[in-house]
Short mmCIF file of C-alpha atoms and ligand atoms in Angstrom, two decimals:
data_model
loop_
_atom_site.label_atom_id
_atom_site.label_comp_id
_atom_site.label_asym_id
_atom_site.label_seq_id
_atom_site.Cartn_x
_atom_site.Cartn_y
_atom_site.Cartn_z
CA MET A 1 0.27 0.04 0.01
CA HIS A 2 3.13 2.34 0.53
CA ASN A 3 4.41 1.88 -2.65
CA ALA A 4 1.38 2.54 -4.29
CA ALA A 5 0.63 5.75 -2.40
CA PHE A 6 4.75 6.65 -3.61
CA GLN A 7 3.56 5.47 -7.02
CA ALA A 8 0.57 7.96 -7.32
CA LEU A 9 2.52 10.68 -5.71
CA GLY A 10 5.22 10.51 -7.36
CA ILE A 11 7.52 10.00 -4.82
CA ASP A 12 10.76 8.58 -5.43
CA ALA A 13 11.17 6.09 -2.06
CA ARG A 14 10.25 2.44 -1.88
CA TYR A 15 8.97 0.19 0.94
CA GLU A 16 10.83 -3.09 1.40
CA LEU A 17 10.11 -6.23 3.94
CA PHE A 18 13.49 -6.87 5.47
CA GLU A 19 14.01 -9.80 8.12
CA ILE A 20 16.36 -10.18 10.32
CA GLN A 21 17.46 -12.48 13.77
CA PRO A 22 16.30 -11.83 17.32
CA GLN A 23 20.02 -10.94 18.33
CA LYS A 24 20.95 -9.11 15.52
CA LEU A 25 18.22 -6.66 16.37
CA GLU A 26 20.73 -3.54 16.95
CA VAL A 27 23.08 -4.14 14.70
CA GLU A 28 20.82 -4.40 11.87
CA LEU A 29 18.60 -1.39 12.84
CA LYS A 30 22.08 0.82 12.87
CA ASN A 31 23.05 -0.49 9.52
CA LYS A 32 19.40 0.42 8.18
CA LEU A 33 19.92 4.04 9.60
CA LYS A 34 23.20 4.08 8.01
CA GLN A 35 21.72 3.31 5.11
CA GLY A 36 19.55 6.45 4.31
CA VAL A 37 16.56 5.02 5.45
CA SER A 38 13.85 7.57 6.71
CA GLY A 39 11.20 5.58 7.91
CA LEU A 40 10.93 2.35 9.44
CA ASN A 41 7.48 -0.38 9.90
CA VAL A 42 8.15 -2.79 13.34
CA THR A 43 6.47 -6.02 13.74
CA ILE A 44 5.98 -8.96 16.10
CA PRO A 45 8.21 -9.83 18.49
CA TYR A 46 10.07 -6.25 17.88
CA LYS A 47 7.99 -3.68 19.06
CA GLU A 48 8.44 -3.79 22.43
CA LYS A 49 12.40 -4.64 22.10
CA VAL A 50 13.05 -2.18 18.95
CA ILE A 51 12.53 0.99 21.90
CA GLN A 52 15.97 0.97 23.78
CA PHE A 53 17.54 1.07 20.33
CA LEU A 54 15.78 4.16 19.66
CA ASP A 55 17.00 7.76 20.45
CA HIS A 56 13.15 9.53 21.19
CA ILE A 57 9.73 7.65 21.81
CA ASP A 58 6.60 9.74 21.03
CA GLU A 59 4.35 9.94 24.30
CA GLU A 60 1.47 8.00 23.29
CA ALA A 61 4.20 4.89 22.11
CA ASP A 62 5.59 5.54 25.73
CA LEU A 63 1.74 5.13 27.25
CA ILE A 64 1.20 1.91 25.06
CA GLY A 65 4.54 0.42 25.44
CA ALA A 66 5.34 -0.77 21.83
CA VAL A 67 6.85 0.75 18.63
CA ASN A 68 4.96 -0.19 15.13
CA THR A 69 6.83 3.21 13.13
CA VAL A 70 9.89 4.96 13.44
CA LYS A 71 10.65 8.23 11.68
CA ILE A 72 14.55 8.99 10.80
CA ASP A 73 15.16 12.98 10.59
CA ALA A 74 17.87 14.62 8.04
CA GLY A 75 20.39 14.29 11.13
CA GLY A 76 19.75 10.47 11.84
CA GLU A 77 18.17 10.76 14.52
CA SER A 78 15.43 8.22 15.30
CA THR A 79 11.82 8.04 16.92
CA GLY A 80 9.22 5.53 17.70
CA PHE A 81 5.38 5.94 17.35
CA ASN A 82 2.67 3.17 17.59
CA THR A 83 0.24 3.76 15.17
CA ASP A 84 -1.88 0.48 15.30
CA GLY A 85 -4.31 2.14 17.94
CA ARG A 86 -4.52 5.33 16.53
CA GLY A 87 -5.14 3.07 13.32
CA PHE A 88 -7.90 1.11 14.97
CA ILE A 89 -9.52 4.00 16.64
CA THR A 90 -9.43 6.02 13.26
CA HIS A 91 -11.58 3.30 11.27
CA LEU A 92 -13.36 2.89 14.38
CA LYS A 93 -14.65 6.26 14.52
CA GLU A 94 -14.43 7.95 10.97
CA ALA A 95 -15.49 4.95 8.87
CA VAL A 96 -17.82 2.32 11.26
CA GLY A 97 -19.42 5.36 13.22
CA PHE A 98 -18.35 3.84 16.48
CA ASP A 99 -17.41 6.19 19.12
CA PRO A 100 -16.11 3.98 22.35
CA LYS A 101 -16.80 6.97 24.59
CA GLY A 102 -18.77 5.58 28.03
CA LYS A 103 -19.40 2.01 26.13
CA ALA A 104 -18.44 -1.40 27.27
CA ALA A 105 -15.74 -2.68 25.77
CA ALA A 106 -14.55 -6.50 25.51
CA VAL A 107 -11.34 -7.76 24.01
CA LEU A 108 -9.48 -10.99 23.69
CA GLY A 109 -6.04 -10.60 23.99
CA ALA A 110 -3.90 -8.90 25.78
CA GLY A 111 -0.59 -9.28 23.35
CA GLY A 112 0.99 -6.16 21.97
CA ALA A 113 -2.57 -4.98 19.28
CA ALA A 114 -4.45 -5.32 22.63
CA LYS A 115 -1.87 -3.28 24.30
CA ALA A 116 -2.28 -0.34 21.56
CA LEU A 117 -6.00 -0.65 21.49
CA THR A 118 -7.25 -0.76 24.92
CA ALA A 119 -4.96 2.31 25.18
CA ILE A 120 -6.65 4.29 23.06
CA LEU A 121 -10.39 3.04 24.15
CA ALA A 122 -9.41 3.90 27.59
CA LYS A 123 -8.16 7.84 26.78
CA SER A 124 -10.82 7.57 24.62
CA LYS A 125 -12.84 7.58 27.95
CA ALA A 126 -14.68 3.80 27.17
CA LYS A 127 -17.06 3.26 30.36
CA THR A 128 -15.72 -0.12 30.84
CA ILE A 129 -12.78 -2.44 29.40
CA SER A 130 -13.10 -6.39 29.92
CA ILE A 131 -10.21 -8.23 28.66
CA PHE A 132 -9.77 -11.98 28.42
CA ASP A 133 -6.13 -13.82 27.63
CA ILE A 134 -4.96 -17.33 28.16
CA ASP A 135 -2.02 -15.55 30.24
CA SER A 136 -3.56 -14.16 33.10
CA GLN A 137 -0.56 -12.27 33.89
CA LYS A 138 -0.57 -10.81 30.74
CA THR A 139 -4.61 -9.66 31.09
CA LYS A 140 -3.09 -8.38 34.98
CA GLU A 141 -0.40 -6.22 33.46
CA LEU A 142 -2.37 -4.99 30.96
CA ILE A 143 -4.77 -3.81 33.44
CA GLU A 144 -2.49 -1.89 35.72
CA ARG A 145 -1.48 0.03 32.69
CA LEU A 146 -4.61 0.83 31.98
CA LYS A 147 -5.59 2.19 35.61
CA ILE A 148 -3.26 5.37 34.84
CA ILE A 149 -4.44 6.21 31.32
CA CYS A 150 -8.17 5.99 32.76
CA PRO A 151 -8.30 6.10 36.25
CA GLN A 152 -12.09 6.18 35.97
CA CYS A 153 -12.83 3.02 33.52
CA LEU A 154 -14.17 -0.35 35.19
CA LEU A 155 -11.17 -2.89 34.13
CA LYS A 156 -12.47 -6.53 34.58
CA GLU A 157 -9.88 -9.13 33.79
CA ALA A 158 -12.59 -11.77 32.50
CA LYS A 159 -12.55 -15.59 33.75
CA ASP A 160 -12.97 -16.82 30.27
CA ALA A 161 -13.98 -15.98 26.63
CA ASN A 162 -17.51 -16.34 26.96
CA ASP A 163 -17.40 -14.25 30.44
CA LEU A 164 -15.80 -11.34 28.62
CA LEU A 165 -19.66 -11.43 26.60
CA SER A 166 -21.85 -11.85 30.01
CA GLY A 167 -21.60 -8.01 30.35
CA GLU A 168 -23.51 -7.46 26.75
CA PRO A 169 -20.69 -5.24 25.55
CA ASP A 170 -20.95 -2.47 22.98
CA LEU A 171 -17.70 -3.54 21.46
CA LEU A 172 -16.44 -6.83 20.87
CA ILE A 173 -13.00 -7.29 19.33
CA ASN A 174 -10.55 -10.11 18.73
CA ALA A 175 -6.79 -9.22 19.63
CA THR A 176 -5.32 -12.88 19.37
CA PRO A 177 -4.66 -14.89 15.81
CA ILE A 178 -7.64 -16.89 16.61
CA GLY A 179 -9.14 -17.05 13.15
CA MET A 180 -6.38 -16.83 10.62
CA SER A 181 -5.81 -20.87 10.57
CA LYS A 182 -8.42 -22.49 8.65
CA SER A 183 -8.45 -25.24 11.55
CA ASP A 184 -9.99 -22.13 13.89
CA HIS A 185 -13.31 -22.56 15.56
CA LEU A 186 -15.33 -19.50 17.14
CA VAL A 187 -14.16 -19.54 21.20
CA PHE A 188 -17.48 -17.82 22.20
CA ASP A 189 -20.92 -19.45 22.45
CA PRO A 190 -22.17 -18.38 19.72
CA THR A 191 -25.69 -17.10 21.17
CA LEU A 192 -24.10 -14.74 23.87
CA LEU A 193 -23.69 -12.41 20.39
CA GLN A 194 -26.06 -9.80 20.85
CA LYS A 195 -27.64 -7.78 17.76
CA LYS A 196 -26.51 -4.56 19.38
CA MET A 197 -22.46 -5.59 19.28
CA VAL A 198 -20.11 -4.12 16.62
CA VAL A 199 -17.78 -6.95 16.31
CA TYR A 200 -14.51 -6.21 15.31
CA ASP A 201 -12.12 -8.99 14.21
CA LEU A 202 -8.03 -7.57 13.64
CA VAL A 203 -7.63 -10.84 11.53
CA TYR A 204 -7.60 -9.92 8.06
CA ASN A 205 -6.98 -12.27 6.32
CA PRO A 206 -8.89 -14.82 6.00
CA ALA A 207 -11.23 -11.69 5.21
CA GLN A 208 -14.11 -13.62 7.00
CA THR A 209 -13.10 -15.57 10.22
CA PRO A 210 -15.39 -17.83 12.65
CA LEU A 211 -16.61 -15.12 14.65
CA LEU A 212 -17.07 -12.02 12.16
CA ILE A 213 -19.27 -15.13 9.82
CA GLU A 214 -21.80 -15.98 13.21
CA ALA A 215 -21.70 -12.25 14.11
CA LYS A 216 -23.27 -11.29 10.88
CA ALA A 217 -25.81 -14.40 10.75
CA ARG A 218 -26.77 -13.30 13.87
CA GLY A 219 -27.44 -9.77 12.66
CA CYS A 220 -24.50 -8.22 14.83
CA ALA A 221 -24.45 -4.26 14.43
CA GLY A 222 -21.72 -3.79 12.99
CA VAL A 223 -18.97 -6.92 11.82
CA PHE A 224 -15.45 -5.60 10.95
CA ASN A 225 -12.16 -7.84 9.80
CA GLY A 226 -8.74 -5.93 10.58
CA LEU A 227 -7.91 -4.25 7.25
CA GLY A 228 -9.84 -0.85 8.24
CA MET A 229 -6.93 -1.02 10.80
CA LEU A 230 -4.05 -2.15 8.84
CA LEU A 231 -4.90 0.71 6.32
CA TYR A 232 -5.36 4.01 8.88
CA GLN A 233 -2.14 2.34 10.77
CA GLY A 234 -0.36 2.70 6.98
CA VAL A 235 -2.21 5.97 6.43
CA LEU A 236 -1.24 7.56 10.13
CA ALA A 237 2.52 6.32 9.37
CA PHE A 238 3.05 7.61 6.06
CA ARG A 239 1.70 11.22 7.52
CA ILE A 240 4.62 10.60 10.21
CA TRP A 241 7.02 9.79 7.39
CA LEU A 242 6.10 12.20 4.58
CA GLU A 243 4.36 14.67 6.67
CA ALA A 244 1.88 14.96 3.53
CA ASP A 245 -1.78 13.21 3.55
CA PRO A 246 -1.32 10.25 1.20
CA PRO A 247 -3.97 8.60 -1.62
CA ILE A 248 -5.83 6.74 1.22
CA ASP A 249 -7.99 5.53 -1.54
CA VAL A 250 -5.46 4.23 -3.43
CA MET A 251 -4.03 2.71 -0.37
CA GLU A 252 -6.61 0.65 0.38
CA GLU A 253 -7.02 -0.47 -3.19
CA ALA A 254 -3.90 -2.22 -3.61
CA LEU A 255 -4.43 -3.03 -0.10
CA ARG A 256 -7.46 -5.48 -1.01
CA GLU A 257 -5.64 -6.41 -4.33
CA VAL A 258 -2.83 -8.42 -2.41
CA LEU A 259 -4.69 -9.83 0.23
CA THR A 260 -7.18 -11.01 -2.75
CA LYS A 261 -3.94 -12.78 -4.26
CA THR A 262 -2.95 -14.59 -0.98
P1 LIG B 3 0.23 -11.22 20.57
O1 LIG B 3 1.37 -10.07 20.96
O2 LIG B 3 0.90 -12.55 19.89
O3 LIG B 3 -1.21 -11.62 21.04
C1 LIG B 3 -2.18 -12.40 21.23
C2 LIG B 3 -2.31 -12.77 22.33
O4 LIG B 3 -3.35 -13.61 22.55
C3 LIG B 3 -1.54 -13.47 22.93
O5 LIG B 3 -1.31 -13.14 24.42
C4 LIG B 3 -1.83 -14.62 22.95
O6 LIG B 3 -1.63 -15.69 24.30
C5 LIG B 3 -3.44 -14.27 23.41
N1 LIG B 3 -4.44 -15.75 23.67
C6 LIG B 3 -4.23 -16.65 21.86
N2 LIG B 3 -4.85 -17.47 22.19
C7 LIG B 3 -5.75 -17.27 23.16
C8 LIG B 3 -7.25 -17.66 23.43
N3 LIG B 3 -7.79 -18.78 22.84
N4 LIG B 3 -8.04 -17.11 24.19
C9 LIG B 3 -7.37 -15.89 25.31
N5 LIG B 3 -6.12 -15.40 24.40
C10 LIG B 3 -5.04 -16.19 23.12
O7 LIG B 3 -0.13 -10.73 19.15
P2 LIG B 3 -0.67 -9.55 18.72
O8 LIG B 3 0.11 -8.25 17.85
O9 LIG B 3 -1.44 -8.54 19.65
O10 LIG B 3 -1.45 -9.60 17.25
C11 LIG B 3 -2.67 -10.35 17.24
C12 LIG B 3 -3.87 -10.17 15.92
O11 LIG B 3 -4.28 -9.02 15.88
C13 LIG B 3 -2.71 -11.15 15.25
O12 LIG B 3 -4.11 -11.68 14.46
C14 LIG B 3 -2.34 -10.39 14.28
O13 LIG B 3 -2.23 -10.33 12.93
C15 LIG B 3 -3.34 -8.91 14.18
N6 LIG B 3 -2.99 -7.39 13.94
C16 LIG B 3 -3.32 -7.15 13.18
C17 LIG B 3 -3.94 -5.53 13.01
C18 LIG B 3 -4.46 -4.60 11.82
O14 LIG B 3 -4.01 -3.98 10.86
N7 LIG B 3 -5.32 -5.58 11.67
C19 LIG B 3 -2.98 -4.35 14.02
C20 LIG B 3 -1.83 -5.45 14.74
C21 LIG B 3 -1.99 -7.15 15.12
P3 LIG B 3 -0.27 -16.57 23.61
O15 LIG B 3 0.99 -15.68 23.42
O16 LIG B 3 -0.07 -17.43 25.20
O17 LIG B 3 -0.67 -17.64 22.59
#
């Protein structure tokens, strides 16, 4: 999507994938900076580890505790940002038309993506945020972090996936990889999915996950996969790197084309 945007705007730049060995993160990162790279995205498992090697960190990324976007200025200084949470909330508010202020949200997963989007939900003054992760320690740590961001939010660790739905949330988010594999099944009791719920699955490949199929069949108020979040985290990263507005429709078309092929 970035290359499509560069081409559409006539910008002489290239977005490339490079893989690195975990033990070489610092060295490889410094090499990239020396090669004149002006922006980077960082993905799992480096979103937290990369912070120690950056010169500066943006306030929101610091709050979230993870970086997915790095800008390198003309002097070679690097700053880390997080556009995952903002990308999610931008799509949720602008495209879906859902404002989480005063609403009840339930999140499956307490990993990197959940950290980013729950921080933004807390900043957006969601009334309650319930979280379930198979690793209870992760959930507890995330709740402690969220308490600082939103002291007035009601934060709850759910006992299991179904318990997440017991409070009849307005917004249900899957922030786990469940649904990516063909053998994945629905982890919720489907009868607990209510018509008033907006269901948001961060998985975008495949476009239809067992959760989204069931939510659609049960007439949930909104049913969305992770494509919108993926698009908007990219749009926001583009703005950070180039201080210019990208052609969002071109980026979306490029994304859809690639995902259809895969
Ligand atoms: P992650 O850091 O690995 O977090 C996933 C969390 O879910 C882990 O803590 C995992 O526990 C937990 N989990 C796994 N199975 C579970 C279950 N049955 N019940 C409860 N918790 C469970 O991954 P991530 O980076 O947050 O990504 C999560 C998903 O979001 C991925 O599918 C990713 O592709 C997607 N994502 C989408 C976007 C987008 O732009 N649309 C952006 C970021 C991520 P264990 O580690 O113990 O398995």
